[in-house]
């Protein structure tokens, strides 16, 4: 892996010197044409390979028709102009924004649909979009990672905004296994690229604060494959569960709330109930503390058909669930329930209850148990998570708490620069930095820590509007600071 990343980085540096990043990102090694075959033709399956032209064409057409199904019916809510919060340096109509060039129609080889497909109603709609022109002078390219089909890169646009680029991974498993089976590099590229196109359409149709923003796309000819597709999206940070377990409960709750809002949206999307067949944490990213789904190529809209409840068994490694088979011949709520149980086993059970405020733990335990038993749907789960947010943000969870009655001396416009101690979970790994609703809660926290002798109230707030407070083990040195107020435990 290190060798591969080093090679990718070296290739990018060379490409910048030549003035073109895309030739490196999407330029596979060329294959010499067979005798009698034009340089632009697809290679035919070689001797001994399983399958053939017809099977590859069938798979391409199946994926093509899937994309078309998701594209029909007009754009989803919010379609049109992309979210430009991270692209504020690119003025409308400026050099970095353009309408993507119309894809060139090509004769479909082997009976497969033409490539690239013409943008359908669900594809990037009217209005300025980032296109190929925005990628001509990118800088700071970094390899982020790759999966079964795609590779992801981080680049900085000319104005300074950082975005993510996604493209088919030419050394990935999906393309490689197809080429080994069919021996048709271009046809296999189309097969893999339709997954990227499906994701692009779904990012547009499912627009939501917890779905990664699609900024644009680019078709560009490569050395031996015409019209390779690159999508340009919002950049997020990978979800690292070990790191999340070390963060504050407030930040972990935000992730669970984001997930609850996302699952509610997927259950009621313009396309119907959408399930994420691959629900691992690596399919999500964090953007400014919000959880967003980024990989949608394995999403499915169709509910599972059934003739009896025996067809409606929802299987997981630890347990199974049997769902009703409707009179219309569909397993009722299977897409929604699959999402909910995956949210429970990958996120809620680890992030929700631990180190939560004691008054909120009964409700949080109920949420975890209900999603683990699938007794709630997405609507009730979100309603309960929103209730937790209201109780926490408003301070109502403190109503039954008793004040310690301890007295503290106030020193305005001052701070204690040292004498930190560590607590868990903290917003700062080098000290004890916690959020509080009011001064009374800060006093209660300090009284509950054996080593606490003082605390410093900052002018910073968390995403819920709560004040951030440093708790200190002493106050031997108090220095001026106009943005903070120090409280010192009174003697006696």
XYZ file of C-alpha atoms in Angstrom:
492
model
C 0.000 0.000 0.000
C 2.833 2.425 0.843
C 4.525 1.608 -2.446
C 1.262 2.231 -4.297
C 0.611 5.563 -2.595
C 4.168 6.697 -3.265
C 3.777 5.816 -6.910
C 0.506 7.713 -7.164
C 2.019 10.781 -5.487
C 5.045 10.720 -7.763
C 2.807 10.434 -10.801
C 0.773 13.419 -9.709
C 3.842 15.595 -9.223
C 5.015 14.757 -12.703
C 1.599 15.507 -14.130
C 1.558 18.973 -12.614
C 4.879 19.765 -14.220
C 3.318 18.805 -17.525
C 0.203 20.835 -16.705
C -2.399 18.037 -16.687
C -3.515 16.048 -13.691
C -6.194 14.094 -15.468
C -3.818 12.336 -17.825
C -2.234 10.735 -14.792
C -5.470 10.085 -12.910
C -7.195 8.319 -15.728
C -4.588 7.045 -18.172
C -4.235 3.281 -18.180
C -1.517 1.621 -20.136
C -2.446 1.308 -23.798
C -3.025 -2.065 -25.372
C -1.672 -2.777 -28.862
C -4.510 -3.472 -31.313
C -4.947 -6.947 -32.649
C -4.340 -7.531 -36.373
C -7.253 -6.139 -38.320
C -8.541 -4.248 -35.268
C -8.577 -0.476 -35.270
C -6.733 1.215 -32.398
C -10.034 2.488 -30.977
C -11.873 -0.844 -31.012
C -12.570 -2.955 -27.978
C -10.568 -6.100 -27.510
C -12.479 -9.328 -28.019
C -12.418 -12.029 -25.367
C -9.300 -14.132 -25.631
C -9.094 -17.890 -25.755
C -10.009 -19.674 -22.548
C -11.840 -16.682 -21.041
C -15.278 -17.312 -19.618
C -18.240 -15.335 -20.889
C -18.123 -13.315 -24.082
C -19.306 -10.201 -25.839
C -22.943 -10.958 -25.292
C -22.614 -11.450 -21.535
C -20.567 -8.287 -21.076
C -23.055 -6.329 -23.187
C -25.904 -7.733 -21.074
C -24.254 -6.559 -17.848
C -23.534 -3.116 -19.290
C -27.134 -2.764 -20.442
C -28.462 -3.848 -17.041
C -26.430 -1.165 -15.289
C -27.344 1.382 -17.943
C -31.055 0.680 -17.446
C -30.623 0.962 -13.670
C -29.123 4.432 -14.081
C -31.952 5.408 -16.416
C -34.558 4.276 -13.872
C -33.026 6.519 -11.218
C -32.796 9.396 -13.688
C -36.471 9.413 -14.673
C -39.143 11.573 -13.186
C -37.326 14.889 -13.053
C -34.714 16.120 -10.613
C -35.168 15.577 -6.919
C -35.630 18.318 -4.322
C -32.971 20.959 -4.444
C -31.652 19.940 -7.841
C -30.004 22.576 -9.947
C -27.292 24.821 -8.689
C -24.785 22.913 -6.517
C -24.052 23.849 -2.938
C -21.245 26.428 -3.215
C -20.360 26.908 0.455
C -16.957 25.333 -0.184
C -16.568 27.018 -3.578
C -17.088 30.627 -2.584
C -13.901 31.624 -4.380
C -15.406 30.653 -7.745
C -17.677 33.436 -8.925
C -20.646 32.446 -11.142
C -19.555 32.471 -14.744
C -15.908 32.744 -13.730
C -13.068 30.767 -15.262
C -13.542 27.839 -12.893
C -17.242 27.255 -13.634
C -18.702 25.966 -16.843
C -21.517 23.897 -18.199
C -20.031 20.441 -18.834
C -19.581 19.786 -22.516
C -22.282 17.599 -24.070
C -21.148 13.985 -24.158
C -20.338 12.721 -27.650
C -22.666 10.010 -28.942
C -20.857 6.844 -30.021
C -22.021 3.684 -31.687
C -22.512 1.009 -29.027
C -20.171 -1.927 -29.605
C -21.349 -5.459 -28.922
C -24.955 -4.288 -28.593
C -24.240 -2.275 -25.432
C -25.655 1.230 -24.875
C -23.564 4.122 -26.184
C -21.010 5.800 -23.962
C -21.047 8.278 -22.428
C -24.778 8.230 -21.685
C -26.575 11.496 -22.310
C -27.441 13.193 -19.000
C -30.999 12.273 -18.073
C -33.475 14.282 -16.027
C -31.755 13.194 -12.835
C -28.270 14.052 -14.039
C -26.624 17.392 -13.185
C -29.222 19.962 -14.087
C -29.137 23.474 -15.490
C -26.958 26.133 -13.959
C -23.227 26.510 -13.457
C -21.363 23.296 -12.702
C -17.730 22.524 -12.213
C -16.454 20.882 -15.367
C -13.212 19.937 -17.065
C -11.946 23.529 -17.117
C -11.878 23.594 -13.313
C -9.458 20.642 -13.265
C -6.798 22.019 -15.611
C -4.711 23.773 -12.983
C -5.428 21.876 -9.787
C -2.704 21.541 -7.162
C -1.859 19.565 -4.050
C -3.278 16.309 -5.393
C -3.306 13.492 -2.841
C -4.476 9.908 -3.036
C -7.236 9.419 -0.434
C -8.180 5.787 -0.919
C -9.899 3.264 -3.126
C -12.467 0.522 -2.895
C -13.796 -2.227 -5.101
C -14.471 0.065 -8.075
C -13.382 3.664 -7.483
C -10.332 5.650 -6.458
C -10.644 8.983 -4.634
C -8.222 11.915 -4.807
C -8.060 15.224 -3.004
C -7.139 18.282 -5.080
C -7.131 22.021 -4.608
C -8.816 24.145 -7.273
C -7.184 27.319 -8.614
C -9.157 29.511 -6.190
C -7.996 27.451 -3.205
C -11.094 25.325 -2.549
C -10.397 21.645 -1.836
C -12.608 19.054 -3.525
C -12.653 15.299 -4.018
C -12.297 13.608 -7.403
C -13.713 10.137 -7.963
C -12.886 7.917 -10.914
C -12.797 4.259 -11.853
C -9.712 2.658 -10.328
C -7.834 1.136 -13.266
C -5.898 -1.117 -10.900
C -8.977 -1.964 -8.843
C -10.671 -5.312 -8.358
C -13.838 -4.472 -10.320
C -12.117 -3.508 -13.564
C -9.346 -6.075 -13.204
C -11.658 -9.054 -12.702
C -13.802 -7.986 -15.648
C -10.798 -7.677 -17.972
C -9.567 -11.102 -16.888
C -12.977 -12.590 -17.653
C -13.882 -10.800 -20.865
C -10.605 -9.350 -22.171
C -12.390 -6.162 -23.298
C -10.809 -3.175 -21.554
C -13.137 -0.516 -22.922
C -16.266 -2.558 -22.336
C -15.129 -3.346 -18.797
C -14.449 0.339 -18.187
C -18.012 1.144 -19.224
C -19.341 -1.539 -16.909
C -17.425 -0.104 -13.952
C -18.089 3.520 -14.889
C -21.834 2.961 -14.861
C -21.521 2.444 -11.084
C -19.873 5.856 -10.853
C -22.589 7.324 -13.063
C -25.273 5.715 -10.877
C -23.688 7.315 -7.817
C -23.584 10.694 -9.574
C -27.295 10.477 -10.418
C -28.205 9.420 -6.873
C -26.136 12.212 -5.308
C -28.207 14.610 -7.374
C -31.611 13.002 -6.849
C -31.096 12.502 -3.096
C -29.769 15.958 -2.303
C -29.815 16.480 1.478
C -27.547 18.028 4.148
C -26.332 14.515 5.019
C -25.656 13.428 1.435
C -22.313 14.448 -0.060
C -22.636 17.403 -2.423
C -22.028 16.808 -6.140
C -20.218 19.797 -7.657
C -19.796 18.601 -11.224
C -18.214 16.082 -13.553
C -15.862 15.803 -16.487
C -15.585 13.463 -19.473
C -12.062 13.365 -20.861
C -10.353 11.067 -23.350
C -7.600 8.905 -21.957
C -4.806 7.146 -23.832
C -6.847 4.158 -24.968
C -10.311 4.758 -23.482
C -12.420 7.683 -24.680
C -14.634 9.670 -22.331
C -13.398 8.522 -18.951
C -15.644 9.952 -16.252
C -14.515 11.957 -13.220
C -16.974 13.261 -10.627
C -16.200 16.328 -8.515
C -17.679 16.295 -5.033
C -17.514 17.888 -1.626
C -14.464 16.822 0.363
C -14.903 15.056 3.682
C -12.743 13.336 6.269
C -12.891 9.538 6.607
C -14.876 8.139 9.535
C -12.409 6.576 11.975
C -14.333 4.799 14.720
C -11.355 4.569 17.097
C -10.952 8.349 16.951
C -14.684 8.940 17.339
C -14.747 6.909 20.547
C -12.241 9.392 22.000
C -14.281 12.484 21.132
C -16.858 14.217 23.312
C -20.334 12.759 23.688
C -21.770 15.920 22.135
C -19.801 15.364 18.909
C -20.683 11.667 18.863
C -24.354 12.480 19.345
C -24.162 14.886 16.416
C -22.987 12.027 14.195
C -25.865 9.798 15.346
C -28.364 12.629 14.822
C -26.946 13.201 11.321
C -27.414 9.506 10.606
C -30.978 9.542 11.914
C -31.831 12.483 9.653
C -30.215 10.739 6.690
C -32.142 7.496 7.244
C -35.402 9.414 7.536
C -34.630 11.109 4.216
C -33.749 7.807 2.539
C -36.983 6.237 3.794
C -39.011 9.054 2.170
C -36.849 9.982 -0.819
C -38.244 11.097 -4.203
C -37.208 7.678 -5.545
C -38.897 5.689 -2.797
C -37.287 3.937 0.139
C -33.536 3.690 -0.503
C -31.345 1.128 1.250
C -27.554 1.189 1.516
C -26.390 -2.351 0.836
C -22.861 -1.427 1.912
C -23.288 0.414 5.215
C -19.803 0.273 6.687
C -18.354 3.444 8.268
C -15.997 3.796 5.308
C -19.036 4.640 3.133
C -19.433 7.885 5.100
C -17.363 11.016 5.639
C -17.410 13.890 8.121
C -17.849 17.452 6.866
C -17.620 20.124 9.577
C -18.775 17.571 12.152
C -21.766 16.364 10.103
C -21.958 12.772 8.896
C -22.586 12.426 5.156
C -22.978 9.367 2.975
C -20.527 9.408 0.096
C -20.736 5.985 -1.593
C -24.069 5.347 -3.263
C -23.085 2.976 -6.056
C -24.376 0.045 -3.959
C -27.630 1.762 -2.984
C -30.888 0.088 -3.975
C -34.363 1.528 -4.343
C -36.453 -1.527 -5.184
C -38.010 -3.385 -2.260
C -37.524 -7.157 -2.119
C -40.294 -9.106 -3.954
C -42.003 -11.922 -2.035
C -44.664 -14.576 -2.180
C -44.576 -15.333 1.568
C -42.805 -14.228 4.738
C -40.161 -16.863 3.993
C -38.892 -14.466 1.297
C -38.678 -11.573 3.794
C -35.907 -12.679 6.121
C -33.519 -9.827 6.879
C -30.197 -11.490 7.643
C -27.323 -10.069 9.685
C -24.256 -11.785 11.162
C -25.608 -11.738 14.734
C -29.331 -12.268 14.152
C -32.154 -12.377 11.618
C -35.540 -10.636 11.367
C -38.682 -11.776 9.563
C -40.742 -8.984 7.974
C -44.296 -9.095 6.570
C -44.969 -9.851 2.898
C -47.500 -7.322 1.612
C -50.507 -8.108 -0.544
C -48.711 -6.343 -3.380
C -45.874 -8.871 -3.185
C -43.158 -6.759 -1.503
C -41.371 -7.229 1.813
C -42.728 -4.384 3.925
C -40.120 -1.872 5.018
C -37.104 -4.076 4.312
C -35.026 -1.219 2.893
C -35.771 1.025 5.865
C -35.223 -1.728 8.450
C -31.908 -2.775 6.911
C -30.635 0.794 7.200
C -31.816 1.097 10.805
C -30.225 -2.102 12.034
C -26.957 -1.240 10.319
C -27.072 2.173 11.991
C -27.532 0.382 15.315
C -24.707 -2.119 14.894
C -22.146 0.224 13.341
C -22.895 3.570 15.031
C -25.578 3.842 17.720
C -24.417 1.038 19.982
C -20.891 2.505 20.174
C -21.463 6.254 20.020
C -24.785 7.071 21.712
C -24.850 5.991 25.374
C -21.248 6.131 26.564
C -20.358 9.179 28.739
C -23.721 10.803 27.989
C -25.263 13.130 30.604
C -26.845 10.833 33.234
C -30.310 12.363 32.832
C -30.319 11.516 29.107
C -29.094 7.933 29.384
C -32.519 6.258 29.853
C -33.811 7.800 26.612
C -30.580 7.005 24.780
C -30.725 3.392 25.971
C -34.300 3.189 24.673
C -33.174 4.454 21.252
C -30.350 1.928 21.079
C -32.589 -0.972 22.146
C -35.431 -0.006 19.798
C -33.172 0.165 16.762
C -31.432 -3.039 17.802
C -34.799 -4.831 17.972
C -36.259 -2.988 14.951
C -39.320 -1.996 16.962
C -39.127 1.553 15.576
C -38.987 2.867 12.056
C -36.950 5.791 10.758
C -39.665 8.309 11.710
C -39.811 7.389 15.400
C -36.037 7.006 15.645
C -35.480 10.513 14.311
C -38.241 11.950 16.528
C -36.551 10.536 19.635
C -33.109 11.762 18.570
C -34.559 15.246 18.013
C -36.070 15.041 21.511
C -32.618 14.333 22.950
C -31.247 17.335 21.064
C -33.998 19.586 22.434
C -33.456 18.444 26.013
C -29.703 18.892 25.726
C -29.716 22.216 23.895
C -32.368 23.806 26.127
C -30.874 22.571 29.394
C -34.122 20.848 30.388
C -32.196 17.700 31.289
C -30.773 19.691 34.246
C -34.161 20.485 35.813
C -34.039 17.635 38.321
C -30.379 18.132 39.253
C -29.486 19.578 42.658
C -26.970 22.390 42.988
C -23.881 21.710 45.058
C -24.056 25.146 46.689
C -20.291 25.621 46.387
C -19.012 29.192 46.142
C -16.595 30.418 43.474
C -14.836 33.759 43.139
C -15.179 35.440 39.724
C -12.215 37.051 37.899
C -13.420 38.715 34.683
C -11.146 39.157 31.645
C -8.667 36.557 32.837
C -7.508 32.970 32.280
C -5.264 30.294 33.798
C -2.685 29.368 31.133
C -1.442 26.173 32.780
C -2.434 23.699 35.518
C -4.473 21.531 33.171
C -5.618 18.014 33.927
C -7.121 15.453 31.602
C -10.676 14.191 31.678
C -12.692 11.997 29.356
C -14.346 12.732 27.100
C -12.884 16.169 26.401
C -13.006 18.545 23.442
C -9.237 19.012 23.947
C -6.870 16.079 24.392
C -4.326 18.114 26.339
C -6.715 19.260 29.053
C -10.252 19.062 30.382
C -12.421 21.103 28.008
C -16.145 20.446 28.324
C -19.328 22.170 27.222
C -21.878 23.413 29.760
C -25.362 24.871 29.508
C -24.857 27.497 32.219
C -22.649 28.524 35.132
C -24.444 26.216 37.556
C -23.574 23.192 35.421
C -19.924 24.316 35.271
C -19.841 24.462 39.080
C -21.403 20.990 39.317
C -18.828 19.565 36.893
C -15.937 21.076 38.832
C -17.336 19.753 42.113
C -17.597 16.261 40.595
C -13.882 16.227 39.618
C -11.589 15.578 42.591
C -8.687 17.525 41.049
C -10.710 20.584 39.958
C -9.936 23.850 41.774
C -11.011 26.402 39.151
C -12.532 26.735 35.686
C -12.256 29.188 32.810
C -15.327 30.093 30.737
C -14.402 30.867 27.119
C -16.353 32.804 24.498
C -16.443 29.726 22.253
C -19.551 27.613 21.758
C -20.257 24.153 20.371
C -22.677 23.289 17.548
C -25.508 23.229 20.098
C -24.660 26.726 21.394
C -23.227 25.519 24.705
C -20.251 27.303 26.274
C -16.828 25.654 26.263
C -15.136 25.637 29.680
C -11.588 24.668 30.709
C -11.416 22.952 34.109
C -8.170 23.504 36.040
C -6.288 21.759 38.852
C -5.076 25.055 40.354
C -4.891 28.816 39.924
C -1.382 29.845 40.937
C -1.057 32.011 37.815
C -3.999 34.089 36.574
C -3.242 36.275 33.535
C -5.301 38.874 31.623
C -7.465 37.629 28.723
C -10.397 39.738 27.539
C -12.158 36.730 25.947
C -12.359 34.576 29.099
C -13.649 34.636 32.672
C -12.031 32.663 35.515
C -13.850 31.159 38.475
C -11.824 29.999 41.472
C -13.151 27.758 44.233
C -13.531 29.783 47.430
C -11.474 28.572 50.414
C -13.166 26.681 53.174
